[in-house]
PDB file of C-alpha atoms in Angstrom:
ATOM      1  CA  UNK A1403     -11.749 -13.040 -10.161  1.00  0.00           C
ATOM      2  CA  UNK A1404     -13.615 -10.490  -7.833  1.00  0.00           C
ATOM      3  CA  UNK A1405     -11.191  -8.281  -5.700  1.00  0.00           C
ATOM      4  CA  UNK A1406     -10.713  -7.227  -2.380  1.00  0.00           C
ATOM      5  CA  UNK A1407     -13.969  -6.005  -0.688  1.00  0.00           C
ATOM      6  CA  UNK A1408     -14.560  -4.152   2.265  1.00  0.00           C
ATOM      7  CA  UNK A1409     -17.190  -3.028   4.419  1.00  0.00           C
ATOM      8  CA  UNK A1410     -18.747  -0.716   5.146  1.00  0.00           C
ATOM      9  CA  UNK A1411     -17.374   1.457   2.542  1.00  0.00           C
ATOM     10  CA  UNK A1412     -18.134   5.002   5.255  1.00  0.00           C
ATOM     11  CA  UNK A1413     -18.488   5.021   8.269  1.00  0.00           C
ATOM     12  CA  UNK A1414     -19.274   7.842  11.376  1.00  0.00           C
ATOM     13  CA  UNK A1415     -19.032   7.144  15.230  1.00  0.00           C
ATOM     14  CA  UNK A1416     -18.475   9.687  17.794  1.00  0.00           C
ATOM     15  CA  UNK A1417     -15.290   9.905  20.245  1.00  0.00           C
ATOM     16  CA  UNK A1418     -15.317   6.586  22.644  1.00  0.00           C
ATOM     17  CA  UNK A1419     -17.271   4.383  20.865  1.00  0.00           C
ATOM     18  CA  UNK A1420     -15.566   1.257  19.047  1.00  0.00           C
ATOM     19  CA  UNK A1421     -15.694  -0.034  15.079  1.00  0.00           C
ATOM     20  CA  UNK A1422     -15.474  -2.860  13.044  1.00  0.00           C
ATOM     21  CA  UNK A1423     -13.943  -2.926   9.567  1.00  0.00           C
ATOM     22  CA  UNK A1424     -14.276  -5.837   7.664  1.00  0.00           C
ATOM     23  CA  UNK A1425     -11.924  -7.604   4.726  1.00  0.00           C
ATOM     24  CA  UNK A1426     -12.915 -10.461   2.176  1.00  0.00           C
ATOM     25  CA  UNK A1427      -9.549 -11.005   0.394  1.00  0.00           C
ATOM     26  CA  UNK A1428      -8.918 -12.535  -2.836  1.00  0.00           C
ATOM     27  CA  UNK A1429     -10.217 -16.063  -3.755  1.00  0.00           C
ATOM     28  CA  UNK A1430      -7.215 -18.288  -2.053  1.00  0.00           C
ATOM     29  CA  UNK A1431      -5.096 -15.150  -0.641  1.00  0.00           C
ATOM     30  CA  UNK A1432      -4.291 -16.342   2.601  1.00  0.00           C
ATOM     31  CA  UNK A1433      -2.390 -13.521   3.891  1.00  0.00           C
ATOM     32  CA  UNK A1434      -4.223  -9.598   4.735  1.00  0.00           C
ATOM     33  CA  UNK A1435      -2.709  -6.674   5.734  1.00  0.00           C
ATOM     34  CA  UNK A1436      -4.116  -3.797   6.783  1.00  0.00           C
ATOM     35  CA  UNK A1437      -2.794   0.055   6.495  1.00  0.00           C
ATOM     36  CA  UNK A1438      -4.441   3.250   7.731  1.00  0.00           C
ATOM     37  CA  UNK A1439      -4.323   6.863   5.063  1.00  0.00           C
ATOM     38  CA  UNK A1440      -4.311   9.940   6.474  1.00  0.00           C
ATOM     39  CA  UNK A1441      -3.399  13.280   5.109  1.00  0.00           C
ATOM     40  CA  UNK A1442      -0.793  13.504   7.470  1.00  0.00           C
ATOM     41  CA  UNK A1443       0.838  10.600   8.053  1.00  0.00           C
ATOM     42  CA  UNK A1444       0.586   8.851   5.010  1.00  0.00           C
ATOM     43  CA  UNK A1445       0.038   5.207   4.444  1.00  0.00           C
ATOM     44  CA  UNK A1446       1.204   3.433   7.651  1.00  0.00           C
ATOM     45  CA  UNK A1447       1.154  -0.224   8.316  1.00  0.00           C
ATOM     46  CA  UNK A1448      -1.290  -1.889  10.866  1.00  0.00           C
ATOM     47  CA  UNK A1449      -0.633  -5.452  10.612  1.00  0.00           C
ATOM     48  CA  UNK A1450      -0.347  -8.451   9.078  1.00  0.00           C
ATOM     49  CA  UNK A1451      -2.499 -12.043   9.222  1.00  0.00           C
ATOM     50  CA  UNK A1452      -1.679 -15.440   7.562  1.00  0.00           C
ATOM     51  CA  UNK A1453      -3.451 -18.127   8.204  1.00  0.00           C
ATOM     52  CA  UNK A1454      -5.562 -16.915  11.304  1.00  0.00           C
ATOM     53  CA  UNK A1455      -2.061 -15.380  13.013  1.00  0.00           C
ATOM     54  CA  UNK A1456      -0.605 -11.975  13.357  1.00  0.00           C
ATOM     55  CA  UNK A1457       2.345 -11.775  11.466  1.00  0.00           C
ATOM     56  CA  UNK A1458       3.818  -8.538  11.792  1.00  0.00           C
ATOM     57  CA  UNK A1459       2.864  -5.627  13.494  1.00  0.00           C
ATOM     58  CA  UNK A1460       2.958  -1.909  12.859  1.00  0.00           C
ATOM     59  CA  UNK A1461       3.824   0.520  15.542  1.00  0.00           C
ATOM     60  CA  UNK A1462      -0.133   1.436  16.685  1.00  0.00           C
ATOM     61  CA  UNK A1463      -1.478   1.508  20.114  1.00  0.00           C
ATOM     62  CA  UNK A1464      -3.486  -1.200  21.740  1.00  0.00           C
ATOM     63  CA  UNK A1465      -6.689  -0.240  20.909  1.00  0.00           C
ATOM     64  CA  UNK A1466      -5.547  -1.490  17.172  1.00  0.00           C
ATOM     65  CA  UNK A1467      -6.767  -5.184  16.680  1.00  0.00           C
ATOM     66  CA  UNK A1468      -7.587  -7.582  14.543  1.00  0.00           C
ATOM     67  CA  UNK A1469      -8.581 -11.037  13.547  1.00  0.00           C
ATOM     68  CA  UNK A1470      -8.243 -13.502  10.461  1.00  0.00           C
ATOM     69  CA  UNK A1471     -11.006 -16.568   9.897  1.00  0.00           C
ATOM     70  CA  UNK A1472     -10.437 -19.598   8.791  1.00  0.00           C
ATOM     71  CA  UNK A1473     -11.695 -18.488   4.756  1.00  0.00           C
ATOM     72  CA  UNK A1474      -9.196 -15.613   5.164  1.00  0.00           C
ATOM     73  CA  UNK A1475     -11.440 -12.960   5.563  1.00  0.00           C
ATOM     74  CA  UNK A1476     -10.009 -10.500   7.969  1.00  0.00           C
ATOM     75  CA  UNK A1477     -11.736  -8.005  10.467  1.00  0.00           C
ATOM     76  CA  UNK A1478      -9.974  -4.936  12.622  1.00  0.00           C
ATOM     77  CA  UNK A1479     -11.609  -3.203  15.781  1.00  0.00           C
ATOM     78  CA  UNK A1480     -10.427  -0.498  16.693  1.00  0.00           C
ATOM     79  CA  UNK A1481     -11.916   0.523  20.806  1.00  0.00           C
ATOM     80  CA  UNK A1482     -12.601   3.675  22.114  1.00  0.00           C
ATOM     81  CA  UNK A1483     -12.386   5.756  19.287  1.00  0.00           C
ATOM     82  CA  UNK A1484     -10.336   9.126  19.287  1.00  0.00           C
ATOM     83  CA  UNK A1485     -10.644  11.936  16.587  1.00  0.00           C
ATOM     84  CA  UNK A1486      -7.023  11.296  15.142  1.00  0.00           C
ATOM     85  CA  UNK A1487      -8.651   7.720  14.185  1.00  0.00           C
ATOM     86  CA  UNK A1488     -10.533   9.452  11.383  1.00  0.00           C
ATOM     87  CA  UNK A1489      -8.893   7.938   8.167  1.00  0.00           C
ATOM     88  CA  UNK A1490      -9.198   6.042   5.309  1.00  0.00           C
ATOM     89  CA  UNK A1491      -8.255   2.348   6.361  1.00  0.00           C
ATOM     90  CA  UNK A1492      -7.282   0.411   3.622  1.00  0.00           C
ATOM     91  CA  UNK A1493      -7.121  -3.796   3.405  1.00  0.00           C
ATOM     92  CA  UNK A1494      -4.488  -5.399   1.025  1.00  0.00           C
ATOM     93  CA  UNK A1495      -4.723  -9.112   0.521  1.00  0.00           C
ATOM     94  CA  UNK A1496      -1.896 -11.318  -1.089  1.00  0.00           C
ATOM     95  CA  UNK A1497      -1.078 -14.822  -2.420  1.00  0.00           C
ATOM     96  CA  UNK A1498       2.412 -14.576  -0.603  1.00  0.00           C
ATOM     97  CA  UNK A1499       4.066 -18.215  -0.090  1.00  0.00           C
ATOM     98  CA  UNK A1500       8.013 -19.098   0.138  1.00  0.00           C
ATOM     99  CA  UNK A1501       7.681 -19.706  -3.634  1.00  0.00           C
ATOM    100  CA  UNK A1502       6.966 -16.069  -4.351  1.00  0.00           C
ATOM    101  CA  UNK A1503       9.826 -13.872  -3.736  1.00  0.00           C
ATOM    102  CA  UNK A1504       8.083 -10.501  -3.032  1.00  0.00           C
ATOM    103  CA  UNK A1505       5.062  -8.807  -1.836  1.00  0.00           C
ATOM    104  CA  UNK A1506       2.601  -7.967  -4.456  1.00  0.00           C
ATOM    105  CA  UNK A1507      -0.581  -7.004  -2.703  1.00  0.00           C
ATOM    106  CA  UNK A1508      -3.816  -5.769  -4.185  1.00  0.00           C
ATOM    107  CA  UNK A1509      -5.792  -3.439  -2.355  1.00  0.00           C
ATOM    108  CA  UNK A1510      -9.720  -2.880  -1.193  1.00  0.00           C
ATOM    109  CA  UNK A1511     -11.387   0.435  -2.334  1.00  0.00           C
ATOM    110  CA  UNK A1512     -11.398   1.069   1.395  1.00  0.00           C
ATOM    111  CA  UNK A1513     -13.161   2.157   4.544  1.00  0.00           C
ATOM    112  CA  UNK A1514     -13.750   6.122   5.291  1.00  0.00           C
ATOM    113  CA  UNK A1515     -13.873   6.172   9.101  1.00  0.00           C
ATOM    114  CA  UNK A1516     -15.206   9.603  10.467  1.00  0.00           C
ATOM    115  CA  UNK A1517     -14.787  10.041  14.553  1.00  0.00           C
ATOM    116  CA  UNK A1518     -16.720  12.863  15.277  1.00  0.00           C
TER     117      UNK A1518
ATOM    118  CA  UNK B 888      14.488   0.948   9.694  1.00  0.00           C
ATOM    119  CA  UNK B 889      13.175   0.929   6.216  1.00  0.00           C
ATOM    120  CA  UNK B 890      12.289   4.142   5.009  1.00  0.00           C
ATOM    121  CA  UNK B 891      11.157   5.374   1.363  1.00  0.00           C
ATOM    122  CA  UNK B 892      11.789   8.914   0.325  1.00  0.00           C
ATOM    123  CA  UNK B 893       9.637  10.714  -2.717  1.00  0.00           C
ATOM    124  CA  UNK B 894      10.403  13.797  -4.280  1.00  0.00           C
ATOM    125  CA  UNK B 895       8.418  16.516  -3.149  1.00  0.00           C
ATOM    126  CA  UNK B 896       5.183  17.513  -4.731  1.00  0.00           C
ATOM    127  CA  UNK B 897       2.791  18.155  -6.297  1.00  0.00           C
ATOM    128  CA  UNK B 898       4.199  18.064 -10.414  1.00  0.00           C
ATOM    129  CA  UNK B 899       1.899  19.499 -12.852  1.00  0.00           C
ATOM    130  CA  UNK B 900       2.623  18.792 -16.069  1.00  0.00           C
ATOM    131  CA  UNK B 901       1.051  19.211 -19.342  1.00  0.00           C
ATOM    132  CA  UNK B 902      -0.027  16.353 -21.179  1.00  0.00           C
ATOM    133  CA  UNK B 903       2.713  14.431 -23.355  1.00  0.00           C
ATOM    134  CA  UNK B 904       5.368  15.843 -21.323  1.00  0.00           C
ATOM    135  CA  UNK B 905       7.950  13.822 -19.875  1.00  0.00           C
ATOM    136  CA  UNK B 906       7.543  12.597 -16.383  1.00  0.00           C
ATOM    137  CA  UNK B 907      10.066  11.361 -14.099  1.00  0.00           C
ATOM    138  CA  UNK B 908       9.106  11.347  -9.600  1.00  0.00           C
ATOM    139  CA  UNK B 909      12.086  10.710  -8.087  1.00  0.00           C
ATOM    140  CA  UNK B 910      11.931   7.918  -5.132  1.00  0.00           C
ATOM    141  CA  UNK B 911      14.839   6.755  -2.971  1.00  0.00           C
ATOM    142  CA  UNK B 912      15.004   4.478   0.093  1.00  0.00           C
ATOM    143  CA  UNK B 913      16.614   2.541   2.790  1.00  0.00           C
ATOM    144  CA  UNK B 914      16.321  -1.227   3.961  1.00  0.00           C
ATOM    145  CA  UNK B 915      18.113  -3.015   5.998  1.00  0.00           C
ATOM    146  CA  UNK B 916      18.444  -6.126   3.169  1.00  0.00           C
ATOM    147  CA  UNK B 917      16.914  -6.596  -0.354  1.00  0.00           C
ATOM    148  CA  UNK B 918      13.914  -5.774  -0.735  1.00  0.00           C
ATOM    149  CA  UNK B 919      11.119  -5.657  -3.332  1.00  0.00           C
ATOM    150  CA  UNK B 920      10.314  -2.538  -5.027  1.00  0.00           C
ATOM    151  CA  UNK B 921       7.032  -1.244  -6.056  1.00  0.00           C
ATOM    152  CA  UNK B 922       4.981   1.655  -7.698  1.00  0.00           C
ATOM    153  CA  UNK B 923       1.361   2.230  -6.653  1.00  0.00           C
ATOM    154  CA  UNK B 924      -1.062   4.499  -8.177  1.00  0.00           C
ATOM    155  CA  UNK B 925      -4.208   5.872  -6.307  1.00  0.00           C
ATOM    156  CA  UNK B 926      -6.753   7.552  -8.508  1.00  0.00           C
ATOM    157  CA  UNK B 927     -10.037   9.871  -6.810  1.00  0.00           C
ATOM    158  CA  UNK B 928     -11.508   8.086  -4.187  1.00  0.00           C
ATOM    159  CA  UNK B 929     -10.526   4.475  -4.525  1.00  0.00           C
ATOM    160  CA  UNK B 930      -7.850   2.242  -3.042  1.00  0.00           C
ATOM    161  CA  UNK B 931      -4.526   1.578  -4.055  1.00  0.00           C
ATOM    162  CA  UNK B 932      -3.593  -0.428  -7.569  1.00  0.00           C
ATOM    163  CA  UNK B 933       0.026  -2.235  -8.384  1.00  0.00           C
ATOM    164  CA  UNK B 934       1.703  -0.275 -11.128  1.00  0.00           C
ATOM    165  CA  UNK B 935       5.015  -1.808 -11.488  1.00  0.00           C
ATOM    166  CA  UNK B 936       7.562  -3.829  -9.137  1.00  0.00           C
ATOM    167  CA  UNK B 937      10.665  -5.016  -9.622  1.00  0.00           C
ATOM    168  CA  UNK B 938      12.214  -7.740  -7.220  1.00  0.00           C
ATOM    169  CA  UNK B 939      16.455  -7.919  -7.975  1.00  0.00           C
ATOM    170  CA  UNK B 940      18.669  -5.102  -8.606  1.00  0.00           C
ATOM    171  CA  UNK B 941      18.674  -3.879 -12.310  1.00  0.00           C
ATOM    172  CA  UNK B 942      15.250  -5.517 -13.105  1.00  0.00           C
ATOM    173  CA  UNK B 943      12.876  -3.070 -14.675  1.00  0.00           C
ATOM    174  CA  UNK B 944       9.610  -2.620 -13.881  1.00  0.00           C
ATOM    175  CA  UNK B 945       7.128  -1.037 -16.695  1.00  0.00           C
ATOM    176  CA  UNK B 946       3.157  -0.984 -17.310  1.00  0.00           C
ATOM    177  CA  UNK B 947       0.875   1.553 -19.123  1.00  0.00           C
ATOM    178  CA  UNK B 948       4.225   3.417 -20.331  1.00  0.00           C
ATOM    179  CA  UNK B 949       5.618   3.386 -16.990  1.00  0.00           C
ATOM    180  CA  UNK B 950       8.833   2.461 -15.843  1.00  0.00           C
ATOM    181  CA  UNK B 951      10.896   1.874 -13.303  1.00  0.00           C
ATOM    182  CA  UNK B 952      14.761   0.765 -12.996  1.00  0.00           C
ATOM    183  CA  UNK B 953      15.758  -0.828  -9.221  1.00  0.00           C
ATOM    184  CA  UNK B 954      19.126   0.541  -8.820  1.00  0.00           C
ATOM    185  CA  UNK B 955      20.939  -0.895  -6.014  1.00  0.00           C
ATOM    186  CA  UNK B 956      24.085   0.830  -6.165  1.00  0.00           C
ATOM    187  CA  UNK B 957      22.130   4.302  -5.667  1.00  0.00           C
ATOM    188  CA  UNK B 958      18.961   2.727  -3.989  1.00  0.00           C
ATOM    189  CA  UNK B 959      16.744   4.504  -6.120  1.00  0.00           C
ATOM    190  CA  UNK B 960      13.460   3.632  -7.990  1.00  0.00           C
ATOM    191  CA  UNK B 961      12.517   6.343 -10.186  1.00  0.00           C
ATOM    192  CA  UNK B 962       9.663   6.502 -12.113  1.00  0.00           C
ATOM    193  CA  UNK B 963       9.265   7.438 -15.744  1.00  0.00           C
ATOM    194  CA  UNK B 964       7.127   7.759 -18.534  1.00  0.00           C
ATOM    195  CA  UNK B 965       7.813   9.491 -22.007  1.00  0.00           C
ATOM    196  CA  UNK B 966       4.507  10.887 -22.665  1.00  0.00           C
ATOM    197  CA  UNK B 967       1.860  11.495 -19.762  1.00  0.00           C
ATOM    198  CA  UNK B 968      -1.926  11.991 -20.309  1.00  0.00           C
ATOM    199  CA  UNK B 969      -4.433  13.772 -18.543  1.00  0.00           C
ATOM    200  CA  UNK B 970      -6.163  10.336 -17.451  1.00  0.00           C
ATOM    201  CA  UNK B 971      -2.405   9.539 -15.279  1.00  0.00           C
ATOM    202  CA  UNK B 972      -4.055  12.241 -12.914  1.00  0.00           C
ATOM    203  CA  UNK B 973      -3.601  10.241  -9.851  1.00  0.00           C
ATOM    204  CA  UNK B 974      -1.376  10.014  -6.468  1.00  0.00           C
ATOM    205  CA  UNK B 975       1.809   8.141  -6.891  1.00  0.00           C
ATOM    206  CA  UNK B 976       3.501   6.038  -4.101  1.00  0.00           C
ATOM    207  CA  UNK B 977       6.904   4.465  -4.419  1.00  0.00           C
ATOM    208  CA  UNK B 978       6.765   1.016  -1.674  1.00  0.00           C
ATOM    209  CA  UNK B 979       9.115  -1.160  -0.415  1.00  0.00           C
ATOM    210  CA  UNK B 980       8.601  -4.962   1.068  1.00  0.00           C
ATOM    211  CA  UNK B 981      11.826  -6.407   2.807  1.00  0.00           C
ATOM    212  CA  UNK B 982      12.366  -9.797   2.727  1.00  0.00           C
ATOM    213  CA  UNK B 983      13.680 -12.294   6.080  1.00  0.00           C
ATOM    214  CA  UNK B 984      16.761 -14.440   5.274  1.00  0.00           C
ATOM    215  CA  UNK B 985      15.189 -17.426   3.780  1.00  0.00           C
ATOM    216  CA  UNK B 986      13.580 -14.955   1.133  1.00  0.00           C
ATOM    217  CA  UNK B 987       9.992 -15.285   2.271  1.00  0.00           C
ATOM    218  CA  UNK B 988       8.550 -11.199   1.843  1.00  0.00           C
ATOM    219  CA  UNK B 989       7.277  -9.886   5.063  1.00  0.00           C
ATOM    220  CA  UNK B 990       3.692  -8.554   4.781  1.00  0.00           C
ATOM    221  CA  UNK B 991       4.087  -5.233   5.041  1.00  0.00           C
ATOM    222  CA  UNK B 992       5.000  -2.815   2.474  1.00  0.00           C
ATOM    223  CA  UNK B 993       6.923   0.621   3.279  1.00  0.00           C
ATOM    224  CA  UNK B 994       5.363   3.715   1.405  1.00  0.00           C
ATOM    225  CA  UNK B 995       6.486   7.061   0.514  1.00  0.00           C
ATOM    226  CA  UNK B 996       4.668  10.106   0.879  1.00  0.00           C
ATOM    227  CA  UNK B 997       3.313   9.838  -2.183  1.00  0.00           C
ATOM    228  CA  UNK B 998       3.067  12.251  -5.028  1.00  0.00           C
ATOM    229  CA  UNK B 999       0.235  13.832  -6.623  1.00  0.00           C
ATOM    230  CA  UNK B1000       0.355  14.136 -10.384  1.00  0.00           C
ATOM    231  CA  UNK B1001      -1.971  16.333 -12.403  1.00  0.00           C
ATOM    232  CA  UNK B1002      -2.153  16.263 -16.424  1.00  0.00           C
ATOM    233  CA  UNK B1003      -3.611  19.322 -18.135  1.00  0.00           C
ATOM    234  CA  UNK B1004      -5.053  19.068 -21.477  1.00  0.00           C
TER     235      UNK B1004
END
């Protein structure tokens, strides 16, 4: 079973401009979350989609969204880009249904944003 | 709200030496616990979970007790090699009342382990 792949795997843009990070989940995970990794903050939560719709949402600003298609695969913008955006963003997909008591997620190899 | 606490790092060890990273948290209810590992430039991979109090987690030599009663999830393994070089990050996932997980998962700061020869 292939894993979770995302694209672009780097990425560079300059201050103001917007991106597009894109998720393909695993083969019938329906739900993809999304976290961003930075040195100094850590792994912090973006948000969550399940079946096309935002489930949960981390504590980002507005510029922050995303989108989930009908085969699951998931895509976040983020607009007008600002140096502290620079991280590595990180897509997590998971076969979470009311029969599966916990969260396991598996996780992409990534997307290295630069904002120069 | 939920918070996970790792002890502070970085450990070095040397290899076949006993490792333990300590990892604590808070949650609101009863949630899942998890241990991720992160090796050089690639995402994160599942190590270990455990999903009830007093269930233990273990993989690779790895293990991992979920203690409710001290809400602790420490990590252990009785011999460590140089190729467990990696970042370690304890997680959390709450659950809502009629047990379904929510999709996010709570991480610690993470803890970098390196293994010399």
């Amino acid at each position: 079973k292939a894993g979770v792949t995302q694209t672009p795997r780097y990425l560079i843009k300059t201050r103001g401009q917007q991106v597009t990070l894109s998720c393909s989940p695993i083969s019938g995970h329906r739900s993809v979350s999304w976290y961003q990794q930075t040195p100094g903050q850590g792994l912090q939560f973006l948000f969550e989609y399940f079946s096309e719709t935002q489930r949960n949402k981390g504590n980002f600003p507005g510029r922050f969204s995303g989108r989930q298609f009908s085969n699951s695969r998931s895509e976040m913008n983020v607009s007008t880009l600002e140096l502290g955006d620079s991280a590595l963003y990180l897509c997590a997909s998971s076969n979470k249904t009311f029969l599966v008591p916990y969260n396991e997620q598996f996780f992409g190899p990534g997307t290295r944003l630069t904002v120069l | 709200g939920d918070s996970v606490t790792q002890m502070e790092g970085p450990v070095t060890l040397s290899e076949e030496a006993f490792l333990t990273i300590n990892c604590t948290y808070t949650a609101t209810g009863y949630p899942s616990l998890f241990w991720y590992v992160q090796y050089p430039g690639e995402g994160l991979q599942l190590l270990l979970k455990a999903t009830k109090a007093d269930d233990k987690g273990s993989n690779k030599g790895f293990e991992a007790t979920y203690r409710k009663e001290t809400t602790s999830f420490h990590l252990e393994k009785g011999s460590v090699q140089v190729s467990d070089s990696a970042v370690y990050f304890c997680a959390l996932s709450e659950r809502n009342a009629g047990g379904t997980s929510y999709g996010k998962l709570t991480f610690g700061q993470g803890t970098i382990l390196t293994v010399h020869p």
